[in-house]
C-alpha cells in the first residue's frame, strides 16, 4: 500500500508580519544545515507556525500559541518580510473527525523501512492515534529497551504531573551561626545564572541573590559563605554512565547547588566544573566581595533567618529547555524534584522510583520500566516504546493541560534543537520538516526517536522507534528520520 498523498492545503503568508518565538528562537541561531536553502529563518518560522496551525484541534482553546511555545516574555522576535524562495506547504487545521489510518496501511508503509539494515537486527516500535489512543502499529511495544535521551520524555511527564507546570525551584540563603556568616542552601536548581547572558532562559541570577543578602544584613558585612548541599543523597555520577559523561561537555556531577548547569562558559557543550557546588559557592562569595578562602561546606542551622531567595523559571520552561536542548544535567535535577515531591531520597535511585510511581498513577504502562536516571545517560536504563507513546499521546490531549510542556518542548524536524540539522535533505525525509516534533536518543549502538507526527489527513500520531544494536549511528539516524517522514506522509487507509 502506498502512502496517501498529502492534500493541498493553504499557505500562510508572513510578509510584513512579526512572529514571536520562545526559547526555540535562541536555538535557531544555530543555523540548520539546509542544503543551500535560501531564507532559512523565514522558512523555519513558516514551518513552526504551520505546526501550530495544524495542531489547533488538539490544543483547542485560546492558549494555542502559548502552549506551542510561540511566545513568552523572554522571546526573540523574527521579522519575516524579506522575499525568499516560496514557503513550504502549510497544513490545514487538524480534523479529528477524518478517518484514522488503518493498521494494515501503517504496517505496509513502516515495516519495510524499519527493516533497514542501518537499524540493526533489533528494533521495536509503537504508533498510536492521539485522539483515540488506538494502537496503529507495534513491534515488541512492551520490550525493555535502552532509551538513551528519549528518557527525558518520561522525566518531563513525571515532574509535570508531580509538581505542576507553574512550580519553581527555590535557592535560599539563611543566616549562619556566626556574625556575618551566610549559608546558601542548594534547592536543586541547576540554572542559577552567573554569565552576563545566562545559558538558561529566565534563570535566576546569583548576583540578585547576593544583593538581597547584602540588604538583609544591613550594616553588617558578610564574612563567610557556607554551602549546604544536604538535599541530595548518594553519588553525583550514576554507575552506568560512560566514563566521559561529566568531562565531554554533555553532563556534570549532579549536585543541588550549581550555576549554569556547571558550565565553564555559556555554550551547550561547554566543559563542566568537577565540583559544581564548590564553584557555585565561590562565585557567590565573589559577588558578596569575599575571597574563595571564605567558603566552606556545612548545613543551615534550624529556624534561622532567611536573608534572600531566588526562584527558577516555571517548571514548564525547564521541561521545554530540557527536551529541546536534550540537557542531561537539567533532566537529572528534575528527576530529583520528583523524588522530593513523592517523599523519596533525592538520589538517582529515589528519582527513578518516584517517577515510576507517578507514571503508574497516570495509568501509563510501566511494563519494561527500569530507569536508573532521569537523563538517559546510563546504559542500564530501560523503557518500552509503549510507555513513550503513552506519554506523548497524553501530552497532546486537550484535557491534560499540565502536560503540554512536553509537546511544546519537543524539537521541530528540520528547525530546532536536536532536530535542527535533520530532515533537511530530500532523501532523508525533508518533506516532514515542520510536521514532526520528536525527542532523539543516541548512545553508541543505540538510536531512538519518539514524538508526534501530523499525517497527510491531519491526524496526530504518537510514535516511538527504538533500536539497540546499531553499528553506524549516522546511518541509523537517517533511517529513523525516513520512518518518521513516511508516517507523516501517510494517510495509509
Tab-separated table of C-alpha atoms in Angstrom:
chain	number	residue	atom	x	y	z
A	1	UNK	CA	0.000	0.000	0.000
A	2	UNK	CA	1.377	3.426	-0.889
A	3	UNK	CA	1.193	6.442	1.388
A	4	UNK	CA	-1.837	8.636	0.988
A	5	UNK	CA	-0.780	11.817	-0.854
A	6	UNK	CA	-0.921	14.982	1.207
A	7	UNK	CA	-3.849	17.033	0.051
A	8	UNK	CA	-3.327	20.619	-0.990
A	9	UNK	CA	-3.533	22.989	1.925
A	10	UNK	CA	-3.468	26.739	2.314
A	11	UNK	CA	-0.208	28.529	2.908
A	12	UNK	CA	0.338	31.246	5.474
A	13	UNK	CA	1.819	34.458	4.164
A	14	UNK	CA	4.207	36.082	6.600
A	15	UNK	CA	5.011	39.169	4.559
A	16	UNK	CA	5.224	42.262	6.739
A	17	UNK	CA	4.340	40.222	9.803
A	18	UNK	CA	6.161	39.586	13.047
A	19	UNK	CA	6.397	36.121	14.595
A	20	UNK	CA	7.489	35.716	18.206
A	21	UNK	CA	9.331	32.567	19.232
A	22	UNK	CA	10.135	31.289	22.686
A	23	UNK	CA	13.323	29.503	23.747
A	24	UNK	CA	13.471	27.860	20.341
A	25	UNK	CA	14.314	31.272	18.935
A	26	UNK	CA	17.568	31.131	20.846
A	27	UNK	CA	18.416	27.728	19.451
A	28	UNK	CA	17.537	28.924	15.961
A	29	UNK	CA	20.773	30.901	15.985
A	30	UNK	CA	22.421	27.549	15.256
A	31	UNK	CA	21.826	27.656	11.508
A	32	UNK	CA	20.489	24.330	10.222
A	33	UNK	CA	22.450	22.578	7.504
A	34	UNK	CA	19.823	23.345	4.938
A	35	UNK	CA	21.363	22.005	1.755
A	36	UNK	CA	21.583	25.518	0.335
A	37	UNK	CA	18.018	26.637	1.038
A	38	UNK	CA	17.622	30.402	0.954
A	39	UNK	CA	15.844	32.325	3.663
A	40	UNK	CA	16.261	29.624	6.281
A	41	UNK	CA	14.951	31.770	9.123
A	42	UNK	CA	11.822	32.779	7.237
A	43	UNK	CA	11.200	29.228	6.087
A	44	UNK	CA	11.771	27.809	9.542
A	45	UNK	CA	9.371	30.335	11.023
A	46	UNK	CA	6.720	29.297	8.497
A	47	UNK	CA	7.195	25.666	9.494
A	48	UNK	CA	6.738	26.318	13.199
A	49	UNK	CA	3.666	28.457	12.598
A	50	UNK	CA	2.419	25.677	10.333
A	51	UNK	CA	2.681	23.171	13.132
A	52	UNK	CA	0.825	25.491	15.477
A	53	UNK	CA	-1.997	25.763	12.945
A	54	UNK	CA	-2.009	22.054	12.265
A	55	UNK	CA	-2.386	21.153	15.904
A	56	UNK	CA	-5.100	23.667	16.750
A	57	UNK	CA	-7.645	20.876	17.007
A	58	UNK	CA	-5.520	19.030	19.557
A	59	UNK	CA	-4.812	22.078	21.686
A	60	UNK	CA	-8.249	23.608	21.400
A	61	UNK	CA	-8.615	26.924	23.158
A	62	UNK	CA	-7.185	30.442	23.251
A	63	UNK	CA	-3.744	29.384	24.510
A	64	UNK	CA	-2.655	27.502	21.389
A	65	UNK	CA	0.190	29.845	20.501
A	66	UNK	CA	1.466	29.965	24.085
A	67	UNK	CA	1.139	26.228	24.552
A	68	UNK	CA	3.132	25.510	21.410
A	69	UNK	CA	5.911	27.710	22.731
A	70	UNK	CA	5.466	30.533	20.242
A	71	UNK	CA	5.526	33.430	22.652
A	72	UNK	CA	6.521	34.487	26.146
A	73	UNK	CA	8.306	37.233	27.994
A	74	UNK	CA	11.800	36.089	27.060
A	75	UNK	CA	11.137	35.846	23.356
A	76	UNK	CA	13.247	36.570	20.348
A	77	UNK	CA	11.380	38.344	17.574
A	78	UNK	CA	11.886	37.429	13.936
A	79	UNK	CA	10.582	39.619	11.119
A	80	UNK	CA	9.641	37.551	8.101
A	81	UNK	CA	9.009	40.146	5.417
A	82	UNK	CA	12.163	39.569	3.366
A	83	UNK	CA	11.483	37.939	-0.022
A	84	UNK	CA	12.814	34.391	-0.197
A	85	UNK	CA	12.001	31.230	-2.075
A	86	UNK	CA	8.318	30.242	-1.913
A	87	UNK	CA	7.424	28.986	1.566
A	88	UNK	CA	6.718	25.290	2.048
A	89	UNK	CA	3.192	23.982	2.053
A	90	UNK	CA	1.453	24.502	5.360
A	91	UNK	CA	-1.006	22.050	6.888
A	92	UNK	CA	-4.625	22.949	7.289
A	93	UNK	CA	-6.097	22.812	10.784
A	94	UNK	CA	-6.209	19.245	12.020
A	95	UNK	CA	-9.547	17.484	11.896
A	96	UNK	CA	-10.022	14.703	14.401
A	97	UNK	CA	-13.118	13.570	12.500
A	98	UNK	CA	-11.204	12.366	9.441
A	99	UNK	CA	-10.700	8.612	9.203
A	100	UNK	CA	-7.770	7.101	11.057
A	101	UNK	CA	-5.038	5.291	9.198
A	102	UNK	CA	-5.638	1.562	9.140
A	103	UNK	CA	-3.339	-0.790	10.963
A	104	UNK	CA	-2.654	-2.687	7.760
A	105	UNK	CA	-1.912	0.531	5.896
A	106	UNK	CA	0.557	1.800	8.511
A	107	UNK	CA	2.270	-1.585	8.677
A	108	UNK	CA	2.643	-1.714	4.897
A	109	UNK	CA	4.437	1.619	4.906
A	110	UNK	CA	6.544	1.347	8.050
A	111	UNK	CA	7.587	-2.303	8.220
A	112	UNK	CA	9.949	-2.212	5.209
A	113	UNK	CA	11.616	0.975	6.491
A	114	UNK	CA	12.037	-0.421	9.983
A	115	UNK	CA	13.802	-3.416	8.432
A	116	UNK	CA	16.573	-1.164	7.088
A	117	UNK	CA	19.997	-2.738	7.785
A	118	UNK	CA	21.186	0.526	9.364
A	119	UNK	CA	18.782	-0.058	12.260
A	120	UNK	CA	20.388	-3.355	13.139
A	121	UNK	CA	18.766	-6.672	13.996
A	122	UNK	CA	16.589	-5.445	16.853
A	123	UNK	CA	14.180	-2.522	16.609
A	124	UNK	CA	10.929	-2.026	18.489
A	125	UNK	CA	8.110	0.330	17.624
A	126	UNK	CA	4.803	1.801	18.710
A	127	UNK	CA	2.446	4.123	16.810
A	128	UNK	CA	-0.724	5.411	18.468
A	129	UNK	CA	-3.536	7.662	17.270
A	130	UNK	CA	-3.536	10.617	19.661
A	131	UNK	CA	-7.270	11.357	19.518
A	132	UNK	CA	-8.422	7.822	20.351
A	133	UNK	CA	-5.406	6.083	21.844
A	134	UNK	CA	-5.802	3.259	19.331
A	135	UNK	CA	-2.618	1.364	18.534
A	136	UNK	CA	-1.943	1.570	14.800
A	137	UNK	CA	1.368	-0.261	14.688
A	138	UNK	CA	3.504	-2.128	17.186
A	139	UNK	CA	6.528	-4.358	17.298
A	140	UNK	CA	7.516	-5.548	20.765
A	141	UNK	CA	5.829	-2.473	22.263
A	142	UNK	CA	6.441	-3.600	25.856
A	143	UNK	CA	10.085	-4.561	25.356
A	144	UNK	CA	12.561	-3.121	27.855
A	145	UNK	CA	14.890	-1.116	25.621
A	146	UNK	CA	17.827	1.191	26.281
A	147	UNK	CA	16.139	4.537	25.601
A	148	UNK	CA	19.078	6.971	25.665
A	149	UNK	CA	17.756	10.546	25.722
A	150	UNK	CA	14.160	9.653	24.920
A	151	UNK	CA	14.163	9.025	28.686
A	152	UNK	CA	13.655	12.777	29.040
A	153	UNK	CA	10.094	12.464	27.722
A	154	UNK	CA	9.266	10.280	30.722
A	155	UNK	CA	11.121	12.581	33.120
A	156	UNK	CA	9.116	15.514	31.753
A	157	UNK	CA	5.814	13.718	32.307
A	158	UNK	CA	6.698	12.683	35.840
A	159	UNK	CA	7.863	16.094	37.029
A	160	UNK	CA	4.968	17.989	35.436
A	161	UNK	CA	2.445	15.574	36.946
A	162	UNK	CA	4.108	15.607	40.358
A	163	UNK	CA	4.614	19.354	40.737
A	164	UNK	CA	2.628	21.146	38.038
A	165	UNK	CA	3.884	23.442	35.262
A	166	UNK	CA	3.954	26.596	37.417
A	167	UNK	CA	6.237	25.196	40.120
A	168	UNK	CA	9.558	26.991	40.677
A	169	UNK	CA	12.674	25.599	42.367
A	170	UNK	CA	13.952	27.809	45.183
A	171	UNK	CA	17.501	28.646	46.182
A	172	UNK	CA	17.728	30.252	49.634
A	173	UNK	CA	20.309	31.987	51.752
A	174	UNK	CA	19.932	31.974	55.537
A	175	UNK	CA	21.924	33.408	58.401
A	176	UNK	CA	24.701	31.252	59.819
A	177	UNK	CA	25.650	30.777	63.444
A	178	UNK	CA	28.388	33.431	63.444
A	179	UNK	CA	28.104	37.178	62.750
A	180	UNK	CA	28.268	37.859	59.016
A	181	UNK	CA	28.123	34.148	58.164
A	182	UNK	CA	25.632	33.242	55.431
A	183	UNK	CA	24.508	29.822	54.256
A	184	UNK	CA	23.472	29.232	50.656
A	185	UNK	CA	21.144	26.242	50.566
A	186	UNK	CA	21.048	24.255	47.336
A	187	UNK	CA	17.471	23.552	46.312
A	188	UNK	CA	18.238	21.614	43.143
A	189	UNK	CA	18.079	24.421	40.572
A	190	UNK	CA	20.992	23.898	38.137
A	191	UNK	CA	20.190	27.044	36.152
A	192	UNK	CA	21.448	29.719	38.581
A	193	UNK	CA	22.958	32.404	36.353
A	194	UNK	CA	26.420	33.899	36.575
A	195	UNK	CA	27.171	34.605	32.912
A	196	UNK	CA	26.216	38.066	31.594
A	197	UNK	CA	23.624	36.251	29.468
A	198	UNK	CA	22.559	33.044	31.109
A	199	UNK	CA	22.589	29.813	29.158
A	200	UNK	CA	19.116	29.075	30.520
A	201	UNK	CA	16.305	31.499	29.568
A	202	UNK	CA	14.625	33.106	32.557
A	203	UNK	CA	17.138	31.750	35.057
A	204	UNK	CA	17.508	33.413	38.487
A	205	UNK	CA	20.749	35.318	38.972
A	206	UNK	CA	23.312	34.745	41.671
A	207	UNK	CA	24.100	38.474	41.852
A	208	UNK	CA	20.406	39.204	42.539
A	209	UNK	CA	20.553	36.754	45.425
A	210	UNK	CA	23.695	38.442	46.733
A	211	UNK	CA	22.013	41.847	46.559
A	212	UNK	CA	19.149	40.561	48.710
A	213	UNK	CA	21.600	39.191	51.251
A	214	UNK	CA	23.524	42.450	51.492
A	215	UNK	CA	20.303	44.373	52.005
A	216	UNK	CA	19.135	41.948	54.689
A	217	UNK	CA	22.457	42.214	56.533
A	218	UNK	CA	22.265	45.985	56.575
A	219	UNK	CA	25.384	47.499	58.077
A	220	UNK	CA	26.827	44.094	58.922
A	221	UNK	CA	29.322	42.909	56.326
A	222	UNK	CA	29.277	39.276	55.150
A	223	UNK	CA	32.279	37.380	56.461
A	224	UNK	CA	31.853	33.773	55.363
A	225	UNK	CA	29.849	31.618	52.937
A	226	UNK	CA	28.713	28.146	53.946
A	227	UNK	CA	27.214	25.959	51.219
A	228	UNK	CA	24.606	23.375	52.157
A	229	UNK	CA	24.124	20.527	49.685
A	230	UNK	CA	22.400	18.140	52.072
A	231	UNK	CA	19.247	17.996	49.936
A	232	UNK	CA	20.700	15.272	47.715
A	233	UNK	CA	21.915	11.875	48.830
A	234	UNK	CA	24.067	9.268	47.157
A	235	UNK	CA	26.613	9.708	44.361
A	236	UNK	CA	26.533	12.543	41.828
A	237	UNK	CA	27.510	10.188	38.996
A	238	UNK	CA	25.348	7.196	38.038
A	239	UNK	CA	27.417	3.976	37.756
A	240	UNK	CA	26.027	3.184	34.312
A	241	UNK	CA	27.273	6.417	32.742
A	242	UNK	CA	30.080	6.328	30.207
A	243	UNK	CA	33.464	7.454	31.517
A	244	UNK	CA	33.291	10.783	29.662
A	245	UNK	CA	29.784	11.675	30.860
A	246	UNK	CA	30.968	14.503	33.089
A	247	UNK	CA	34.028	15.541	31.090
A	248	UNK	CA	32.841	15.518	27.484
A	249	UNK	CA	30.577	18.560	27.718
A	250	UNK	CA	27.253	16.722	27.799
A	251	UNK	CA	26.797	16.388	31.545
A	252	UNK	CA	28.118	17.075	35.008
A	253	UNK	CA	28.254	15.721	38.534
A	254	UNK	CA	24.724	16.168	39.883
A	255	UNK	CA	24.628	18.405	42.951
A	256	UNK	CA	21.789	20.533	44.395
A	257	UNK	CA	23.847	23.723	44.071
A	258	UNK	CA	25.400	24.737	40.772
A	259	UNK	CA	25.442	27.586	38.275
A	260	UNK	CA	24.698	27.376	34.551
A	261	UNK	CA	24.490	23.568	34.636
A	262	UNK	CA	28.102	23.562	35.925
A	263	UNK	CA	29.287	25.080	32.634
A	264	UNK	CA	32.576	26.935	32.423
A	265	UNK	CA	31.259	29.042	29.525
A	266	UNK	CA	27.801	29.692	28.028
A	267	UNK	CA	27.858	27.073	25.277
A	268	UNK	CA	25.870	23.896	25.028
A	269	UNK	CA	28.822	21.517	25.160
A	270	UNK	CA	30.987	23.549	27.500
A	271	UNK	CA	33.412	21.794	29.800
A	272	UNK	CA	31.946	21.437	33.303
A	273	UNK	CA	33.300	22.117	36.758
A	274	UNK	CA	34.256	18.893	38.567
A	275	UNK	CA	32.786	20.176	41.861
A	276	UNK	CA	29.818	22.317	40.824
A	277	UNK	CA	28.753	23.098	44.392
A	278	UNK	CA	32.188	24.451	45.337
A	279	UNK	CA	32.380	26.613	42.236
A	280	UNK	CA	28.863	27.967	42.865
A	281	UNK	CA	29.698	28.854	46.463
A	282	UNK	CA	32.908	30.540	45.372
A	283	UNK	CA	31.013	32.519	42.738
A	284	UNK	CA	28.520	33.582	45.398
A	285	UNK	CA	31.340	34.644	47.722
A	286	UNK	CA	32.844	36.707	44.930
A	287	UNK	CA	29.677	38.723	44.333
A	288	UNK	CA	29.486	39.272	48.103
A	289	UNK	CA	33.014	40.655	47.991
A	290	UNK	CA	34.624	37.684	49.763
A	291	UNK	CA	37.644	35.573	48.746
A	292	UNK	CA	37.472	31.883	47.875
A	293	UNK	CA	39.083	31.116	51.235
A	294	UNK	CA	35.891	32.325	52.924
A	295	UNK	CA	33.929	29.351	51.561
A	296	UNK	CA	33.262	26.108	53.433
A	297	UNK	CA	30.826	23.184	53.373
A	298	UNK	CA	28.198	22.889	56.084
A	299	UNK	CA	24.491	22.788	56.840
A	300	UNK	CA	21.983	25.507	57.551
A	301	UNK	CA	21.008	25.904	61.192
A	302	UNK	CA	17.381	25.229	62.035
A	303	UNK	CA	15.000	28.151	62.345
A	304	UNK	CA	17.479	30.774	61.237
A	305	UNK	CA	16.546	33.978	59.445
A	306	UNK	CA	16.138	33.887	55.673
A	307	UNK	CA	18.318	36.528	54.029
A	308	UNK	CA	17.366	36.008	50.399
A	309	UNK	CA	15.653	33.730	47.915
A	310	UNK	CA	15.506	33.332	44.150
A	311	UNK	CA	13.333	31.021	42.089
A	312	UNK	CA	13.850	29.182	38.845
A	313	UNK	CA	11.810	29.730	35.731
A	314	UNK	CA	8.460	27.888	35.871
A	315	UNK	CA	8.796	24.139	35.621
A	316	UNK	CA	7.177	24.074	32.198
A	317	UNK	CA	10.018	26.247	30.848
A	318	UNK	CA	12.633	23.996	32.427
A	319	UNK	CA	10.971	20.994	30.809
A	320	UNK	CA	10.898	22.704	27.419
A	321	UNK	CA	14.586	23.569	27.660
A	322	UNK	CA	15.473	20.063	28.830
A	323	UNK	CA	13.722	18.483	25.846
A	324	UNK	CA	14.761	20.998	23.212
A	325	UNK	CA	18.430	21.045	24.213
A	326	UNK	CA	18.497	17.423	25.473
A	327	UNK	CA	20.023	18.841	28.650
A	328	UNK	CA	21.225	15.945	30.789
A	329	UNK	CA	22.015	17.947	33.916
A	330	UNK	CA	18.606	19.584	33.916
A	331	UNK	CA	16.952	16.200	33.386
A	332	UNK	CA	18.617	14.586	36.389
A	333	UNK	CA	17.864	17.643	38.519
A	334	UNK	CA	14.170	17.387	37.589
A	335	UNK	CA	14.096	13.666	38.375
A	336	UNK	CA	15.272	14.510	41.887
A	337	UNK	CA	12.466	17.047	42.212
A	338	UNK	CA	10.043	14.182	41.575
A	339	UNK	CA	11.744	12.207	44.343
A	340	UNK	CA	11.358	15.096	46.772
A	341	UNK	CA	7.706	15.552	45.834
A	342	UNK	CA	6.980	11.870	46.432
A	343	UNK	CA	8.904	11.587	49.701
A	344	UNK	CA	11.785	9.591	48.244
A	345	UNK	CA	15.502	10.262	48.795
A	346	UNK	CA	16.793	12.866	46.331
A	347	UNK	CA	19.149	10.443	44.606
A	348	UNK	CA	19.348	8.579	41.325
A	349	UNK	CA	17.519	5.636	42.879
A	350	UNK	CA	14.933	7.796	44.587
A	351	UNK	CA	14.217	9.760	41.432
A	352	UNK	CA	13.768	6.624	39.347
A	353	UNK	CA	11.451	5.024	41.897
A	354	UNK	CA	9.391	8.183	42.317
A	355	UNK	CA	8.980	8.623	38.570
A	356	UNK	CA	7.692	5.063	38.225
A	357	UNK	CA	5.144	5.777	40.961
A	358	UNK	CA	3.911	8.899	39.177
A	359	UNK	CA	3.662	7.134	35.822
A	360	UNK	CA	1.623	4.326	37.386
A	361	UNK	CA	-0.668	6.946	38.965
A	362	UNK	CA	-1.193	8.343	35.461
A	363	UNK	CA	-2.251	4.848	34.310
A	364	UNK	CA	0.627	4.705	31.864
A	365	UNK	CA	2.115	1.304	31.001
A	366	UNK	CA	5.161	0.753	33.213
A	367	UNK	CA	5.894	-2.744	31.935
A	368	UNK	CA	9.523	-2.679	30.888
A	369	UNK	CA	10.281	0.345	33.087
A	370	UNK	CA	13.770	0.188	34.508
A	371	UNK	CA	15.135	3.696	34.698
A	372	UNK	CA	18.142	4.481	36.869
A	373	UNK	CA	18.467	8.174	35.976
A	374	UNK	CA	16.358	10.971	34.511
A	375	UNK	CA	18.577	11.862	31.576
A	376	UNK	CA	19.053	8.601	29.697
A	377	UNK	CA	22.827	8.815	30.113
A	378	UNK	CA	23.013	5.386	31.709
A	379	UNK	CA	23.265	2.308	29.540
A	380	UNK	CA	21.389	0.346	32.190
A	381	UNK	CA	18.203	2.385	31.678
A	382	UNK	CA	15.211	0.534	30.259
A	383	UNK	CA	11.921	1.847	28.811
A	384	UNK	CA	9.315	0.494	26.427
A	385	UNK	CA	8.060	2.112	23.217
A	386	UNK	CA	4.507	1.772	24.552
A	387	UNK	CA	5.345	3.919	27.571
A	388	UNK	CA	6.835	6.619	25.350
A	389	UNK	CA	3.815	6.767	23.044
A	390	UNK	CA	1.523	6.705	26.061
A	391	UNK	CA	3.227	9.792	27.476
A	392	UNK	CA	3.282	11.578	24.121
A	393	UNK	CA	-0.379	10.907	23.403
A	394	UNK	CA	-1.280	12.181	26.856
A	395	UNK	CA	0.776	15.330	26.277
A	396	UNK	CA	-1.228	16.078	23.133
A	397	UNK	CA	-4.621	15.725	24.783
A	398	UNK	CA	-6.598	18.895	25.382
A	399	UNK	CA	-7.725	17.663	28.817
A	400	UNK	CA	-4.149	17.320	30.120
A	401	UNK	CA	-3.040	20.942	30.055
A	402	UNK	CA	-0.353	20.305	32.683
A	403	UNK	CA	1.451	18.040	30.211
A	404	UNK	CA	1.584	20.427	27.273
A	405	UNK	CA	5.141	21.489	28.024
A	406	UNK	CA	6.218	18.083	26.749
A	407	UNK	CA	4.840	18.790	23.317
A	408	UNK	CA	5.996	22.401	23.119
A	409	UNK	CA	9.492	21.358	24.183
A	410	UNK	CA	9.968	18.696	21.535
A	411	UNK	CA	12.408	19.733	18.791
A	412	UNK	CA	10.840	20.534	15.420
A	413	UNK	CA	12.044	18.487	12.457
A	414	UNK	CA	14.416	20.491	10.277
A	415	UNK	CA	14.281	23.528	12.530
A	416	UNK	CA	15.124	23.425	16.218
A	417	UNK	CA	17.033	21.705	18.978
A	418	UNK	CA	18.427	18.258	18.267
A	419	UNK	CA	16.427	18.069	15.015
A	420	UNK	CA	17.751	21.351	13.591
A	421	UNK	CA	20.126	19.603	11.202
A	422	UNK	CA	17.924	16.591	10.498
A	423	UNK	CA	15.070	16.258	7.975
A	424	UNK	CA	16.877	18.787	5.748
A	425	UNK	CA	17.642	16.658	2.674
A	426	UNK	CA	15.025	15.256	0.335
A	427	UNK	CA	16.367	11.702	0.575
A	428	UNK	CA	16.438	11.926	4.365
A	429	UNK	CA	12.846	12.985	4.997
A	430	UNK	CA	12.903	16.748	4.368
A	431	UNK	CA	9.238	16.624	3.326
A	432	UNK	CA	8.424	16.052	7.014
A	433	UNK	CA	10.202	19.203	8.208
A	434	UNK	CA	7.777	21.093	10.433
A	435	UNK	CA	5.363	18.158	10.539
A	436	UNK	CA	7.242	16.123	13.130
A	437	UNK	CA	8.213	17.057	16.678
A	438	UNK	CA	10.351	14.452	18.378
A	439	UNK	CA	12.923	13.629	21.029
A	440	UNK	CA	16.085	11.945	19.873
A	441	UNK	CA	18.062	9.314	21.738
A	442	UNK	CA	21.659	8.429	20.946
A	443	UNK	CA	24.331	6.327	22.608
A	444	UNK	CA	26.921	4.196	20.877
A	445	UNK	CA	24.918	1.299	19.457
A	446	UNK	CA	21.590	2.854	20.494
A	447	UNK	CA	19.361	5.083	18.350
A	448	UNK	CA	15.792	6.069	19.118
A	449	UNK	CA	13.224	8.651	18.067
A	450	UNK	CA	9.927	9.372	19.814
A	451	UNK	CA	7.463	12.133	19.058
A	452	UNK	CA	4.332	13.265	17.261
A	453	UNK	CA	3.724	13.453	13.521
A	454	UNK	CA	0.807	15.068	11.737
A	455	UNK	CA	-0.151	12.762	8.882
A	456	UNK	CA	-1.455	13.566	5.411
A	457	UNK	CA	-5.056	13.669	6.607
A	458	UNK	CA	-4.256	15.903	9.563
A	459	UNK	CA	-4.362	13.315	12.334
A	460	UNK	CA	-1.780	13.457	15.114
A	461	UNK	CA	0.093	10.203	15.617
A	462	UNK	CA	2.400	9.466	18.559
A	463	UNK	CA	5.336	7.242	17.680
A	464	UNK	CA	8.399	5.642	19.238
A	465	UNK	CA	11.085	3.740	17.335
A	466	UNK	CA	13.943	2.200	19.354
A	467	UNK	CA	16.977	0.304	18.028
A	468	UNK	CA	19.590	-1.056	20.426
A	469	UNK	CA	22.050	-2.872	18.169
A	470	UNK	CA	23.096	-0.310	15.579
A	471	UNK	CA	26.621	-0.241	14.222
A	472	UNK	CA	26.612	3.020	12.251
A	473	UNK	CA	24.988	5.789	14.246
A	474	UNK	CA	24.857	8.262	11.360
A	475	UNK	CA	23.071	5.859	9.059
A	476	UNK	CA	20.732	4.791	11.851
A	477	UNK	CA	19.700	8.422	12.376
A	478	UNK	CA	18.859	8.792	8.688
A	479	UNK	CA	16.895	5.536	8.728
A	480	UNK	CA	14.810	6.675	11.702
A	481	UNK	CA	14.125	10.035	10.079
A	482	UNK	CA	12.874	8.271	6.976
A	483	UNK	CA	10.474	6.204	9.083
A	484	UNK	CA	9.085	9.313	10.788
A	485	UNK	CA	8.811	11.110	7.439
A	486	UNK	CA	6.908	8.174	5.957
A	487	UNK	CA	4.478	8.277	8.876
A	488	UNK	CA	3.903	11.999	8.319
A	489	UNK	CA	3.283	11.402	4.600
A	490	UNK	CA	0.928	8.527	5.278
A	491	UNK	CA	-2.847	8.543	5.076
A	492	UNK	CA	-2.493	4.772	4.968
A	493	UNK	CA	-6.127	3.836	4.718
